[in-house]
mmCIF file with all atom_site columns, C-alpha atoms in Angstrom:
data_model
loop_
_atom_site.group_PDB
_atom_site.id
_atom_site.type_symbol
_atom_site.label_atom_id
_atom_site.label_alt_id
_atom_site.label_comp_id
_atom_site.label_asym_id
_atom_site.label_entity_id
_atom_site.label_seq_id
_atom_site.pdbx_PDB_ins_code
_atom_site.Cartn_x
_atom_site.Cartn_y
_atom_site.Cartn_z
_atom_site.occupancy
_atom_site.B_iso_or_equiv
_atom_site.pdbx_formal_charge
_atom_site.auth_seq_id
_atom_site.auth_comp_id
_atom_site.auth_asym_id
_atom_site.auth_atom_id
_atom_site.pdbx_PDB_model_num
ATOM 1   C CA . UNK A 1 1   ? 30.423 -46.853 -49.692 1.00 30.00 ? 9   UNK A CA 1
ATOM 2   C CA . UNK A 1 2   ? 32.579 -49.483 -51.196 1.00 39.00 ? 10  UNK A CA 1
ATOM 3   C CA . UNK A 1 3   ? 31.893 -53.286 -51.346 1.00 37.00 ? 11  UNK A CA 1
ATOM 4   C CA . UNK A 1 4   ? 34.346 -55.385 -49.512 1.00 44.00 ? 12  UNK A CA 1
ATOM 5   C CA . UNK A 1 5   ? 36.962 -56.213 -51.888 1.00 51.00 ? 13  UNK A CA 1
ATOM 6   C CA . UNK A 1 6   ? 37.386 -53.154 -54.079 1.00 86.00 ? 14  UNK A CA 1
ATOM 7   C CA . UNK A 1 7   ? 40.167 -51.925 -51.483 1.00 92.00 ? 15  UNK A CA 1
ATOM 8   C CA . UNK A 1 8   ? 41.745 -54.696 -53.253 1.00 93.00 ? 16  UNK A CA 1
ATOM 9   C CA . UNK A 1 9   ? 41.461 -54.370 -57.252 1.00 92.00 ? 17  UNK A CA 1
ATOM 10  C CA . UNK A 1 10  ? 43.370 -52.238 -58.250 1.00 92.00 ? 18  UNK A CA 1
ATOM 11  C CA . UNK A 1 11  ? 46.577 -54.286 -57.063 1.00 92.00 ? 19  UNK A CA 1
ATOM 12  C CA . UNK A 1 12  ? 44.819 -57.527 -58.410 1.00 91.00 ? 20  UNK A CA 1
ATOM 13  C CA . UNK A 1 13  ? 44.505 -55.686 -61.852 1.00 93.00 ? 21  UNK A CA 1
ATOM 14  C CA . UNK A 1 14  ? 47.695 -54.489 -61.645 1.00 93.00 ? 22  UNK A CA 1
ATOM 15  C CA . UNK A 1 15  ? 49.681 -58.114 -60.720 1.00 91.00 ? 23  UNK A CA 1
ATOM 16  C CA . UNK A 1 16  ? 47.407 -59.942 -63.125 1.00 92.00 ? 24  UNK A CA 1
ATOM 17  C CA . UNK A 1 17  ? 49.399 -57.904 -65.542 1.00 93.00 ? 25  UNK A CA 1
ATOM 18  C CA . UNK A 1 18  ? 52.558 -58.711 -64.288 1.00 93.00 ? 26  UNK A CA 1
ATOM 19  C CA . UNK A 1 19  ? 53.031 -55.370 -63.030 1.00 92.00 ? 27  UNK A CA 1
ATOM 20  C CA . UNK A 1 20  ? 53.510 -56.383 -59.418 1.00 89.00 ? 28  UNK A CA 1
ATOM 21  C CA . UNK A 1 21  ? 54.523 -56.854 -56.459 1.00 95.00 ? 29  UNK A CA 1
ATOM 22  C CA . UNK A 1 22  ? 52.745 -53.195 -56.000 1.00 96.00 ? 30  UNK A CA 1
ATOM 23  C CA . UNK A 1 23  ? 53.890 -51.217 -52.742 1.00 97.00 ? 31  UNK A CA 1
ATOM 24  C CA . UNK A 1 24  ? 51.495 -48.831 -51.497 1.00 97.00 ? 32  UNK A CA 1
ATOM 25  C CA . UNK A 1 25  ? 52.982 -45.250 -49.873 1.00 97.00 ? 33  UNK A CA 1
ATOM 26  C CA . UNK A 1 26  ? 51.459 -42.668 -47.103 1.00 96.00 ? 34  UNK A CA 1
ATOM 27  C CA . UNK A 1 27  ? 52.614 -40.359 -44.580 1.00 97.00 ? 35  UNK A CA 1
ATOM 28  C CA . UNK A 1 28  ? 51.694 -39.564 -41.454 1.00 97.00 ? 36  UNK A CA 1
ATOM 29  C CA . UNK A 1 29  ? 52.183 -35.993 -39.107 1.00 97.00 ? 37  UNK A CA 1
ATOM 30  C CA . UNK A 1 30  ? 52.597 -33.675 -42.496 1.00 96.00 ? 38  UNK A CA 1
ATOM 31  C CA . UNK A 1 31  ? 49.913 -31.140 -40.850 1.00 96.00 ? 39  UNK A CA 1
ATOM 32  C CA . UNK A 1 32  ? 50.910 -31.198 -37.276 1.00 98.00 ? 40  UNK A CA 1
ATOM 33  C CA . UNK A 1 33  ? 53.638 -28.734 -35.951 1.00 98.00 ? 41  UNK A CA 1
ATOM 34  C CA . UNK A 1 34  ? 55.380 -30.685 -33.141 1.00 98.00 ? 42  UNK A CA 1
ATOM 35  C CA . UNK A 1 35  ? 56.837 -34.582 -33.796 1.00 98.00 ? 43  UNK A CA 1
ATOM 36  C CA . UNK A 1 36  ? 58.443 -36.248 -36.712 1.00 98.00 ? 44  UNK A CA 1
ATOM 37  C CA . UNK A 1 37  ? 56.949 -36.890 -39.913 1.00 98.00 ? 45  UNK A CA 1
ATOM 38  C CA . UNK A 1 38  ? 56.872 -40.907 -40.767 1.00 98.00 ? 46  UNK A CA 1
ATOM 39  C CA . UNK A 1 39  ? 56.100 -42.597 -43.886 1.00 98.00 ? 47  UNK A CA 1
ATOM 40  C CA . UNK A 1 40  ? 55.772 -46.006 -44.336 1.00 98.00 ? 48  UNK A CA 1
ATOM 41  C CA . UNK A 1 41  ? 55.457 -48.273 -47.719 1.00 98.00 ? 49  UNK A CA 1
ATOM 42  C CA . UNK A 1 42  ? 53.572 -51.695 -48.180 1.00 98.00 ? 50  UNK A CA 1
ATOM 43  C CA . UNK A 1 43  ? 53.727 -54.683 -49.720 1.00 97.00 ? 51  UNK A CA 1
ATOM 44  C CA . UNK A 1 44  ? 50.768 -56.971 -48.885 1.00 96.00 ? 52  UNK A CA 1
ATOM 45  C CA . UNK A 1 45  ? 51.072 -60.539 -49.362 1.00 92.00 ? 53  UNK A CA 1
ATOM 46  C CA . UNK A 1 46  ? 48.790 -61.534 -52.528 1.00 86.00 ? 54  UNK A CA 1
ATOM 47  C CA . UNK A 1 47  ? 46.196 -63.746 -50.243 1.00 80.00 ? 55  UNK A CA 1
ATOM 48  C CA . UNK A 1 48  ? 45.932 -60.830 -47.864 1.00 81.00 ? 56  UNK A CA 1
ATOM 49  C CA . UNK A 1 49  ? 42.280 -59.659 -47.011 1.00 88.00 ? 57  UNK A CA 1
ATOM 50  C CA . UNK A 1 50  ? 42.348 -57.664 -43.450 1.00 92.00 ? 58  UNK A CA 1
ATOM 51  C CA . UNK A 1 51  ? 39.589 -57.096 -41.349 1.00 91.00 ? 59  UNK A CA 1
ATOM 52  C CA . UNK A 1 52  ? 38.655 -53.444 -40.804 1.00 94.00 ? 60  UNK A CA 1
ATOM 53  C CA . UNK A 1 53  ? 41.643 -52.159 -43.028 1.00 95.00 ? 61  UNK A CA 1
ATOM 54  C CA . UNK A 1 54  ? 41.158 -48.609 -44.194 1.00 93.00 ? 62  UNK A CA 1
ATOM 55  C CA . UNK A 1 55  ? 41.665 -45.553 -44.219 1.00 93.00 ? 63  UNK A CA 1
ATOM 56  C CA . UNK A 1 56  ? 43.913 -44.387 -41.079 1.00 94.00 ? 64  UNK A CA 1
ATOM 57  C CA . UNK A 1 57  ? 41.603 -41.470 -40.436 1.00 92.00 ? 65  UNK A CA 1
ATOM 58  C CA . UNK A 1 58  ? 38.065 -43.563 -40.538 1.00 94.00 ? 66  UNK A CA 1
ATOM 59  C CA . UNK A 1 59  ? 39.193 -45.972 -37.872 1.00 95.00 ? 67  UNK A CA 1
ATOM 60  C CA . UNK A 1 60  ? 39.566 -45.445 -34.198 1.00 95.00 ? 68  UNK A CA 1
ATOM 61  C CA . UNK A 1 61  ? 42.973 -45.709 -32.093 1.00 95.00 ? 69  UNK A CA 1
ATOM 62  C CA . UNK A 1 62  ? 41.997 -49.124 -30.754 1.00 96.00 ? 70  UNK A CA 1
ATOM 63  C CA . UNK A 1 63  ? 41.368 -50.030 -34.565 1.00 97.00 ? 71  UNK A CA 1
ATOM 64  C CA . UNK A 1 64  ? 44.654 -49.213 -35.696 1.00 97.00 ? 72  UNK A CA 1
ATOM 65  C CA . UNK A 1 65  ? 46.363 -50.921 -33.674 1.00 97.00 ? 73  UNK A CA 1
ATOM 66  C CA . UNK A 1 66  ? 44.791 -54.303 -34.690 1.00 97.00 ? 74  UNK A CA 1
ATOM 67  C CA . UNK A 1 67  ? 45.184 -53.732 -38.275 1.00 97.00 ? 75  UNK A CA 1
ATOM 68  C CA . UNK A 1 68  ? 48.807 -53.088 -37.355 1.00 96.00 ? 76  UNK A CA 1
ATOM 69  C CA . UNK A 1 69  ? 48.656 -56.402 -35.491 1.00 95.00 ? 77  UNK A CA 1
ATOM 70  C CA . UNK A 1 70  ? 47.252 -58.049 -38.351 1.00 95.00 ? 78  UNK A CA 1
ATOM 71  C CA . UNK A 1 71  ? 49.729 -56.935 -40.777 1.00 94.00 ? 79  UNK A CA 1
ATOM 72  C CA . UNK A 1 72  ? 52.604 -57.857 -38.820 1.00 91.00 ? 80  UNK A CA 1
ATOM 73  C CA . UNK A 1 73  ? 50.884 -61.274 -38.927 1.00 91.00 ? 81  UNK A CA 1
ATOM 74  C CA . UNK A 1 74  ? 50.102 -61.392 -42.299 1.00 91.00 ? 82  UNK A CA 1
ATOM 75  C CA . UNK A 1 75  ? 53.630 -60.791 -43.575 1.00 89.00 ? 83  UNK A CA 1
ATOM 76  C CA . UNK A 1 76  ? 53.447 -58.259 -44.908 1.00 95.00 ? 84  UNK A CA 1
ATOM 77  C CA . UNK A 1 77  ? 56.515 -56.293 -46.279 1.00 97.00 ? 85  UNK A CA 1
ATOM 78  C CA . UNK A 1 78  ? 57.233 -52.656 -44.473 1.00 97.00 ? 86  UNK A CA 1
ATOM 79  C CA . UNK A 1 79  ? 59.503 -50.056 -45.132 1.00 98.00 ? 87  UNK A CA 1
ATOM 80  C CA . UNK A 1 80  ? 59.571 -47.212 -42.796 1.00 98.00 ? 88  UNK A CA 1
ATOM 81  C CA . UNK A 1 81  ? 61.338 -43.728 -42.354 1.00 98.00 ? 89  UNK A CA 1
ATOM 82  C CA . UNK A 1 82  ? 60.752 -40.781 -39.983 1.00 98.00 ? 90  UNK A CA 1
ATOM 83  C CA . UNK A 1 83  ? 61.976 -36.951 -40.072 1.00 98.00 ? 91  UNK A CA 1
ATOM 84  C CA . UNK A 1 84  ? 62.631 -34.816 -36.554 1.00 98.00 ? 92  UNK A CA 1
ATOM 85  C CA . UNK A 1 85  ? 61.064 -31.397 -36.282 1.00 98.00 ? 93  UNK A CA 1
ATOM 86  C CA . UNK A 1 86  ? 64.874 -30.052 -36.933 1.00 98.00 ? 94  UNK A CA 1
ATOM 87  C CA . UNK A 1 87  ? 65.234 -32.281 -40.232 1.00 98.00 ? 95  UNK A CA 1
ATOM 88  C CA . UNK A 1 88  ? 61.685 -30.491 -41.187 1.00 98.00 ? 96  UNK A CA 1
ATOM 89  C CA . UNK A 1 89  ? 62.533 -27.372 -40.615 1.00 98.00 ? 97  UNK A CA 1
ATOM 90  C CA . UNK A 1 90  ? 65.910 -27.131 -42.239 1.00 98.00 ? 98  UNK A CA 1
ATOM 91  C CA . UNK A 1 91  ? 64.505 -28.816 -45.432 1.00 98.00 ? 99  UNK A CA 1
ATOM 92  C CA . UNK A 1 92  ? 60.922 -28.532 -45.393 1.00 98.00 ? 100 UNK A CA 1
ATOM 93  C CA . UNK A 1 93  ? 58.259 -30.820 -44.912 1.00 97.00 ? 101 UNK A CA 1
ATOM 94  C CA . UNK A 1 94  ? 57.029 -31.208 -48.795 1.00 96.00 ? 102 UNK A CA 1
ATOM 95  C CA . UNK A 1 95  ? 60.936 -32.411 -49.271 1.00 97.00 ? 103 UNK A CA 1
ATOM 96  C CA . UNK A 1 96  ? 60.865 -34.434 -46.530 1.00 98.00 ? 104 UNK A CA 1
ATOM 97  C CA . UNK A 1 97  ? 57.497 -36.220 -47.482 1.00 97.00 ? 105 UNK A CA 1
ATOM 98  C CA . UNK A 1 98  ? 58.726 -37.020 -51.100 1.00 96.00 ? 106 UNK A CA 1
ATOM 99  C CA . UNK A 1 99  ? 62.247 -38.373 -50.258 1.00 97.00 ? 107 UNK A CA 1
ATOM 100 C CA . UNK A 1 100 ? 60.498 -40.262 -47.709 1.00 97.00 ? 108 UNK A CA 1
ATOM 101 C CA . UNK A 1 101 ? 58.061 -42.206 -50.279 1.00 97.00 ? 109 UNK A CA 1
ATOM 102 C CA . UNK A 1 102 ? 61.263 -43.284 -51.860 1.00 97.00 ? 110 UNK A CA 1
ATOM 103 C CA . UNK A 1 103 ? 63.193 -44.016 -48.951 1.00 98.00 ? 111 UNK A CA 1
ATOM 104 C CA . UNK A 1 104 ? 60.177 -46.445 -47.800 1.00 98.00 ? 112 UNK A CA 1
ATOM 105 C CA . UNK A 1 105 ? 60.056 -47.804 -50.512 1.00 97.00 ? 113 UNK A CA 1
ATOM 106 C CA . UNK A 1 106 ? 64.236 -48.676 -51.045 1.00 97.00 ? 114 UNK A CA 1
ATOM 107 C CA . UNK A 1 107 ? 63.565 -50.051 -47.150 1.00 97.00 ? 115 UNK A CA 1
ATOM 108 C CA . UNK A 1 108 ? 61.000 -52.836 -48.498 1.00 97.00 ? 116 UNK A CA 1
ATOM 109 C CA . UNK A 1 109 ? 62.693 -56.332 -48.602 1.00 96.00 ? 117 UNK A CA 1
ATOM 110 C CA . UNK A 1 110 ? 61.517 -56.612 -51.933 1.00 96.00 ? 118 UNK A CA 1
ATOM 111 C CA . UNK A 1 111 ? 61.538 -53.990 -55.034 1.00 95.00 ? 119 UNK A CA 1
ATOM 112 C CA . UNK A 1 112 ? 58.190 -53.574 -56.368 1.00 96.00 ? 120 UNK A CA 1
ATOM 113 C CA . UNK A 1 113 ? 57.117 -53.310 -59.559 1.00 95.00 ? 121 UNK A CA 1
ATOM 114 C CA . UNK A 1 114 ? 54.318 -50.904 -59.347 1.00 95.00 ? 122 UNK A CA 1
ATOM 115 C CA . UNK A 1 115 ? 54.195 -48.285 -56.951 1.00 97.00 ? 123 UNK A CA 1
ATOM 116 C CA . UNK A 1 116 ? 50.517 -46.595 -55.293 1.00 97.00 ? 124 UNK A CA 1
ATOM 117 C CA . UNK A 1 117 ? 50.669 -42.772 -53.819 1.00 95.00 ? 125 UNK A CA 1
ATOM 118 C CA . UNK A 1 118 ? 48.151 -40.840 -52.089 1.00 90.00 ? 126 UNK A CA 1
ATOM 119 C CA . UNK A 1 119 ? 46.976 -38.431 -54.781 1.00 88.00 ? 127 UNK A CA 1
ATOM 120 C CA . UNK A 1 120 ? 49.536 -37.863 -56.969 1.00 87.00 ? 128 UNK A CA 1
ATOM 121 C CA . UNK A 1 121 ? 52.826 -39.593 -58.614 1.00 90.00 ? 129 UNK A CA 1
ATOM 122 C CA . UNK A 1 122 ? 56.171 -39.669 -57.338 1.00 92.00 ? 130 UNK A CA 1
ATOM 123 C CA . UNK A 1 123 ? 59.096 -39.306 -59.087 1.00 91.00 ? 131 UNK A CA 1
ATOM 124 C CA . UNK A 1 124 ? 61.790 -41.681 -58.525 1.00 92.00 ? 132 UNK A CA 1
ATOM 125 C CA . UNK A 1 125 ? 59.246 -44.386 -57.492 1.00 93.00 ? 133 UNK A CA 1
ATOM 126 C CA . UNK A 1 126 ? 59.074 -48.118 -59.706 1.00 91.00 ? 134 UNK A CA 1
ATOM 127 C CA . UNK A 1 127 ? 55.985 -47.541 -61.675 1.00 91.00 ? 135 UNK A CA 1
ATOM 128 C CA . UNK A 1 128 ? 54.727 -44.404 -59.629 1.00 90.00 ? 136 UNK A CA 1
ATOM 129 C CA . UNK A 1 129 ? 51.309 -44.368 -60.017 1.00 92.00 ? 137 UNK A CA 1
ATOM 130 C CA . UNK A 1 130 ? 48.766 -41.467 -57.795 1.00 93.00 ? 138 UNK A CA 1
ATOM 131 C CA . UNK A 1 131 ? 45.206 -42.416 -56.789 1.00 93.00 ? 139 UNK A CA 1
ATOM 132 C CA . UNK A 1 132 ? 42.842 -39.652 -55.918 1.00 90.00 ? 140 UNK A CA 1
ATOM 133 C CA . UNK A 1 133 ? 41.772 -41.293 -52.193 1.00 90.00 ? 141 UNK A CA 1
ATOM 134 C CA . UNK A 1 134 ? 44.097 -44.115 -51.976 1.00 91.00 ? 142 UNK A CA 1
ATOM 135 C CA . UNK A 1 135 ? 44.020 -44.409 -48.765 1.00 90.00 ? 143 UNK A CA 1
ATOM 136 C CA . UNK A 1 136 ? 39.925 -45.411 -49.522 1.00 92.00 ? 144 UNK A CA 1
ATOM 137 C CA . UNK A 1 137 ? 40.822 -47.181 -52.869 1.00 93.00 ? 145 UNK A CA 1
ATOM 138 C CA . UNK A 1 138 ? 43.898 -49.509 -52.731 1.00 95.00 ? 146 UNK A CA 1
ATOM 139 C CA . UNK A 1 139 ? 44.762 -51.683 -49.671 1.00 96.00 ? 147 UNK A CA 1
ATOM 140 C CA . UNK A 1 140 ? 48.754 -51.102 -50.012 1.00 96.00 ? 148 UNK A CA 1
ATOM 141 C CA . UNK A 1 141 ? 48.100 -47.698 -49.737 1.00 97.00 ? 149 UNK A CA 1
ATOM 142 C CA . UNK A 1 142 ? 45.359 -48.039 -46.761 1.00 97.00 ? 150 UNK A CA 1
ATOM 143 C CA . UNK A 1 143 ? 47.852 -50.446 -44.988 1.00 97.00 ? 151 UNK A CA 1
ATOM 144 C CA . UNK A 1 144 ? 51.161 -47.861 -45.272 1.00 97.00 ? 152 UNK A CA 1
ATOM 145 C CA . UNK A 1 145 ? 48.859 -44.829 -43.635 1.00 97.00 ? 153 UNK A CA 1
ATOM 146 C CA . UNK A 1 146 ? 47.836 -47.801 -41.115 1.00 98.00 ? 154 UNK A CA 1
ATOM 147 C CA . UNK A 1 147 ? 51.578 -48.181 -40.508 1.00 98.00 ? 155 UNK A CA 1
ATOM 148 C CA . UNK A 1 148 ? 52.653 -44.926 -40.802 1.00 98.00 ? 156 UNK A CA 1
ATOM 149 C CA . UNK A 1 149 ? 50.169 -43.300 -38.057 1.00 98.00 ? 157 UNK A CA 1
ATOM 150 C CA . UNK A 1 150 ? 50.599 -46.126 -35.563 1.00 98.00 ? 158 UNK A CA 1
ATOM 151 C CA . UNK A 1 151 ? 54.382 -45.803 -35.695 1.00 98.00 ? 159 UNK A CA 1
ATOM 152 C CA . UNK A 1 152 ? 53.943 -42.066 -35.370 1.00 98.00 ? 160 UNK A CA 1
ATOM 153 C CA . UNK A 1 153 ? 51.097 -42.197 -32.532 1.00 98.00 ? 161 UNK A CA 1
ATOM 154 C CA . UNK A 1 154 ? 53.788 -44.757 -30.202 1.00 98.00 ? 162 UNK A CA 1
ATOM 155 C CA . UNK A 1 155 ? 56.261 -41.898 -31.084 1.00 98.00 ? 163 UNK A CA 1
ATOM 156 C CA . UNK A 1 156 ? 54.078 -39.389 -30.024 1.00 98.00 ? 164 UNK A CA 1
ATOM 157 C CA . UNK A 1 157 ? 53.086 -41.125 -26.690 1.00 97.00 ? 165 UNK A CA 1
ATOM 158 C CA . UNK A 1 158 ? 56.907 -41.412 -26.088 1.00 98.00 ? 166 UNK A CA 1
ATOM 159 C CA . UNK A 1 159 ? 57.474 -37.573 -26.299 1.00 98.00 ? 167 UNK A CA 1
ATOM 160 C CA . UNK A 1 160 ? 54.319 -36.798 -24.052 1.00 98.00 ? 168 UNK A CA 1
ATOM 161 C CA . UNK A 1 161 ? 56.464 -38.935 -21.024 1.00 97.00 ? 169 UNK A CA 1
ATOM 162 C CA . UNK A 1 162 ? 59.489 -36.553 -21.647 1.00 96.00 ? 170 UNK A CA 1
ATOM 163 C CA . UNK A 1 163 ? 56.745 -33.757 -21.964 1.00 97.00 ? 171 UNK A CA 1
ATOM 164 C CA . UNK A 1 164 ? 53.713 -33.844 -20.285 1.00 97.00 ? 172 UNK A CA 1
ATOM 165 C CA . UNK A 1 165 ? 52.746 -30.400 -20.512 1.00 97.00 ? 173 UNK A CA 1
ATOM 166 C CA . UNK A 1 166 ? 52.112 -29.937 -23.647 1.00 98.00 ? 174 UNK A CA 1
ATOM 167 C CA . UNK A 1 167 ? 49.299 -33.571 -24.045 1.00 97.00 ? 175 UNK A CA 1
ATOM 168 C CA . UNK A 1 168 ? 51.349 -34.854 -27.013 1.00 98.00 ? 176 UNK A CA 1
ATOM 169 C CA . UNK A 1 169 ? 49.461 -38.120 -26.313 1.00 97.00 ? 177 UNK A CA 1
ATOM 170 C CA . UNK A 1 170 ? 46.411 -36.573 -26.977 1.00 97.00 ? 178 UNK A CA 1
ATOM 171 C CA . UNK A 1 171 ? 46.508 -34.492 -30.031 1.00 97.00 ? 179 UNK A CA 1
ATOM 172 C CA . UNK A 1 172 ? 50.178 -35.818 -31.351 1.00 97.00 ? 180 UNK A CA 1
ATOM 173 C CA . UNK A 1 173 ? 51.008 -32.331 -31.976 1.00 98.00 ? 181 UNK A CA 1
ATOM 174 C CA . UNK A 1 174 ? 48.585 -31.161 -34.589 1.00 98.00 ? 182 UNK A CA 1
ATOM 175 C CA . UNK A 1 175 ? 47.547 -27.520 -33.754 1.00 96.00 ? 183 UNK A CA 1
ATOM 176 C CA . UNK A 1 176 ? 44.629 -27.695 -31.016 1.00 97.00 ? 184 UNK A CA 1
ATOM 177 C CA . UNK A 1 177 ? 43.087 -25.121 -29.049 1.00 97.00 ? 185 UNK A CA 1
ATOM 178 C CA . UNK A 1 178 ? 44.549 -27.153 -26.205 1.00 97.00 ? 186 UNK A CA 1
ATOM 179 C CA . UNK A 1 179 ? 48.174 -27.505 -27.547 1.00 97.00 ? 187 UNK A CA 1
ATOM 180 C CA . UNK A 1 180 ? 48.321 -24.020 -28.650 1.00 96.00 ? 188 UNK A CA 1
ATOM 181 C CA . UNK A 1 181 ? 47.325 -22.879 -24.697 1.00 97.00 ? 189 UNK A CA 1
ATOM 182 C CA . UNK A 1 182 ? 50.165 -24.734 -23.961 1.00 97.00 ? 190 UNK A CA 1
ATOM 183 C CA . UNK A 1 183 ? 52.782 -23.436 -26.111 1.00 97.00 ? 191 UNK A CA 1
ATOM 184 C CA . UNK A 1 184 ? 51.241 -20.107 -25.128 1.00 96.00 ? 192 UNK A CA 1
ATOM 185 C CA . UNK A 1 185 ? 52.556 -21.322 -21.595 1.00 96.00 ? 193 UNK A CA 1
ATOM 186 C CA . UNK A 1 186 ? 55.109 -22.818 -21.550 1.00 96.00 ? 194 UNK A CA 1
ATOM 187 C CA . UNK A 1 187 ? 57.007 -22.105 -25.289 1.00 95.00 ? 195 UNK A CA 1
ATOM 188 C CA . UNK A 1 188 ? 57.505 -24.025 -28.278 1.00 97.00 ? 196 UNK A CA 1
ATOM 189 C CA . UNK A 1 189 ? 60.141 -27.102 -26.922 1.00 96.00 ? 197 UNK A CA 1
ATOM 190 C CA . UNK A 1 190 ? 62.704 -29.277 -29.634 1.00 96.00 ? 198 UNK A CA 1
ATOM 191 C CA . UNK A 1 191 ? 60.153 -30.978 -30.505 1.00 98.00 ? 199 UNK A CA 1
ATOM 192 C CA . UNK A 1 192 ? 57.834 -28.443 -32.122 1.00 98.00 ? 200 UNK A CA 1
ATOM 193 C CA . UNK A 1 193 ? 58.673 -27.164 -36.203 1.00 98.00 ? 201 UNK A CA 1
ATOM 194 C CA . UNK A 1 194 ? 59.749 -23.783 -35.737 1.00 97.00 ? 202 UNK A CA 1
ATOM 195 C CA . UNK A 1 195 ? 59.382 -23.444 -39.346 1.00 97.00 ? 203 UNK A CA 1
ATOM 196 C CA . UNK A 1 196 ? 55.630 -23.589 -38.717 1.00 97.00 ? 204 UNK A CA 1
ATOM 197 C CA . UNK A 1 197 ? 53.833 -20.150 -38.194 1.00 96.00 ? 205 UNK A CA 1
ATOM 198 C CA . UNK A 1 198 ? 51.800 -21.133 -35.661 1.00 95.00 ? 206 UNK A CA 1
ATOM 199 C CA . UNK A 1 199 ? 55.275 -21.988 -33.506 1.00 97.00 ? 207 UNK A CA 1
ATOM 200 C CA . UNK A 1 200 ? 57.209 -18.960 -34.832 1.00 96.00 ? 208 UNK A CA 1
ATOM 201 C CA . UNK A 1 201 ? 54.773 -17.044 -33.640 1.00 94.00 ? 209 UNK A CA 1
ATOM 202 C CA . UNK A 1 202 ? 54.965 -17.610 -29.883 1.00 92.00 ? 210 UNK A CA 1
ATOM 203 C CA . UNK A 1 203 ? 58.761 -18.945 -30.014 1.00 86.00 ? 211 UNK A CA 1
ATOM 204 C CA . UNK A 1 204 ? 60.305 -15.050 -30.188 1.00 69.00 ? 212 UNK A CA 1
ATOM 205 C CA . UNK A 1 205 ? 58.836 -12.811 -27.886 1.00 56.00 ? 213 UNK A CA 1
ATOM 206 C CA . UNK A 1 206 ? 56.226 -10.192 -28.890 1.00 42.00 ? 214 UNK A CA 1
ATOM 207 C CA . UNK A 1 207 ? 57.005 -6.659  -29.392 1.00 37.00 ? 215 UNK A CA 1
ATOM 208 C CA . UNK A 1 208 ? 56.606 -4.104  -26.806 1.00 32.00 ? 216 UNK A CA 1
#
């Protein structure tokens, strides 16, 4: 467990040696086989201390969305960037996730002068710096998985109105017993990565 405020130190360490502003960089959908991939980067304003931010994956739907909220609120600075199923599969997703962190980070307002990944540096990036768990050690980095999964989640929900049969709502298109019944069903749609095994397998017909 981690006392309240260490989400925050390395960025304080960081800008009290002029290296800052420091964006923080995460993705969102690389595992799932249907929907886009997002990434989003983060500057946080330096006053910024928001309740229940952290990592995307420890806090429930409802939570999300009020960090979200609270961002917006706070000021922060976002930069975001999404990639369809067809950009995925024509490049593939490790490309994708890369040229996003950069992209994100050209879409902030402001250039930072340190830059935070999740597990491992980027090339490219100001001052690329990884941190084993950042989304569970460094706010910016928290905040742009925060971002990045509730942009992708409202994306998701869209594509479940346009296709209801598959639940994209529910399980925004990671592999599920549930979502794989359903591509059994009815086939893999535009939305799914056909450069994905799991979709390959049941978009061409088995042999007789």
């Amino acid at each position: 467990m981690r006392r309240d405020g260490d989400l925050y130190a390395l960025e304080a360490a960081l800008s009290r040696r002029g290296l800052g502003p420091v964006a923080g960089t995460d993705e969102a959908g690389r595992g799932a086989c249907a929907g886009p991939l997002v990434v989003a980067a983060v500057i946080l304003p330096p006053s910024a201390r928001l309740e229940e931010l952290n990592d995307s994956k420890l806090l429930t739907e409802a939570a999300r969305e009020r960090v979200f909220e609270r961002l917006r609120r706070s000021r922060a600075l976002i930069g975001v960037v999404s990639y369809s199923p067809q950009e995925i599969d024509r490049r593939g997703v490790g490309v994708c996730n890369l040229e996003g962190m950069r992209v994100a980070v050209a879409r902030l307002p402001q250039r930072p002068g340190y830059t935070l990944t999740d597990g491992f540096p980027v090339p490219g990036l100001p001052g690329s710096l990884g941190v084993v768990k950042g989304d569970r050690t460094a706010a910016c980095v928290a905040a742009a998985g925060v971002v990045a999964k509730v942009t992708r989640d409202r994306i998701m929900a869209e594509l479940d109105g346009r296709h209801p049969e598959y639940g994209f709502a529910i399980h925004k298109g990671y592999g599920t017993p549930a979502h794989e019944e359903a591509m059994r069903r009815f086939g893999p749609c535009r939305e799914h990565r056909f450069s994905y095994a799991n979709v390959a397998a049941l978009a061409v017909p088995a042999a007789a």
